XYZ file of C-alpha atoms in Angstrom:
93
model
C -22.822 7.454 -25.642
C -19.759 5.703 -25.958
C -17.503 4.923 -22.969
C -14.447 6.305 -24.968
C -16.094 9.772 -25.269
C -17.462 9.861 -21.561
C -14.061 9.820 -19.911
C -11.534 12.828 -20.263
C -7.928 12.313 -20.987
C -6.110 12.519 -17.788
C -2.232 12.909 -18.170
C -1.512 11.514 -14.560
C -0.508 7.935 -14.165
C -2.912 5.370 -13.420
C -1.199 3.808 -10.175
C -2.622 0.774 -8.157
C -1.045 -0.184 -4.789
C -1.678 -3.651 -3.785
C -0.753 -4.422 -0.233
C -0.972 -7.768 1.465
C -0.494 -8.998 4.820
C 1.340 -11.866 6.477
C 2.166 -13.151 3.128
C 5.272 -15.221 2.401
C 7.360 -16.431 -0.722
C 5.466 -19.986 -0.105
C 2.277 -18.377 -0.478
C 2.647 -17.118 -3.958
C 3.891 -20.670 -5.065
C 0.109 -21.837 -4.986
C -1.097 -18.806 -6.984
C 1.309 -18.746 -10.295
C -1.387 -16.570 -12.333
C -1.165 -13.822 -9.582
C 2.782 -14.066 -9.440
C 2.924 -13.856 -13.207
C 0.922 -10.870 -13.155
C 2.869 -9.007 -10.403
C 6.062 -9.968 -11.591
C 5.299 -9.790 -15.462
C 3.081 -6.635 -15.474
C 3.763 -4.807 -12.251
C 6.791 -3.787 -10.143
C 8.784 -6.239 -7.890
C 11.327 -4.830 -5.131
C 14.575 -7.082 -4.997
C 15.951 -4.683 -2.310
C 13.918 -2.411 -0.196
C 13.189 -1.989 3.684
C 10.167 -0.645 5.650
C 10.396 2.191 8.090
C 8.740 0.482 10.820
C 8.513 -3.291 11.473
C 4.569 -3.040 12.289
C 2.075 -3.222 9.653
C -0.228 -0.554 10.554
C 2.427 2.223 11.046
C 4.446 1.077 7.987
C 1.220 1.295 5.723
C 0.443 4.613 6.981
C 4.006 5.847 6.307
C 3.502 4.615 2.580
C 0.083 6.389 2.346
C 1.411 9.642 4.038
C 4.877 9.998 3.228
C 5.707 10.488 6.700
C 7.619 8.692 9.698
C 5.369 7.092 12.514
C 6.164 9.772 15.051
C 4.686 12.316 12.563
C 1.496 10.546 11.263
C 0.556 9.233 14.829
C -0.079 5.871 14.091
C 2.426 3.851 16.276
C 1.109 0.489 17.097
C -1.317 -2.264 15.235
C -3.664 -1.995 18.515
C -6.517 0.280 18.324
C -5.761 1.413 21.767
C -2.834 3.391 22.650
C -2.387 5.394 19.614
C -2.471 2.820 16.930
C -4.456 0.983 14.060
C -6.880 2.662 11.914
C -8.452 4.875 14.306
C -5.190 6.656 14.756
C -4.693 7.418 10.952
C -5.750 10.844 9.912
C -6.285 10.581 6.046
C -6.364 14.549 5.575
C -2.589 14.315 5.617
C -2.190 11.600 2.865
C -0.183 11.991 -0.550
């Protein structure tokens, strides 16, 4: 069986979201191939913002479409309502 016949056509777009942590513009300077693929074949945002300065709550907001006080991930720490344990993936987009 050929692979082209094994997959049904899906009209939905194929989206891949890459998220990095603690990466500066200087870090990309040593990865020109990656920088070229992201800029040349992907999407870059010249003017954007995060709804929370902490990475765990901000990422949970991207995945759920909700603000931190609604999805419950309030900190990066696993204690006190934060981190991955606080993330409820049943409410993701």
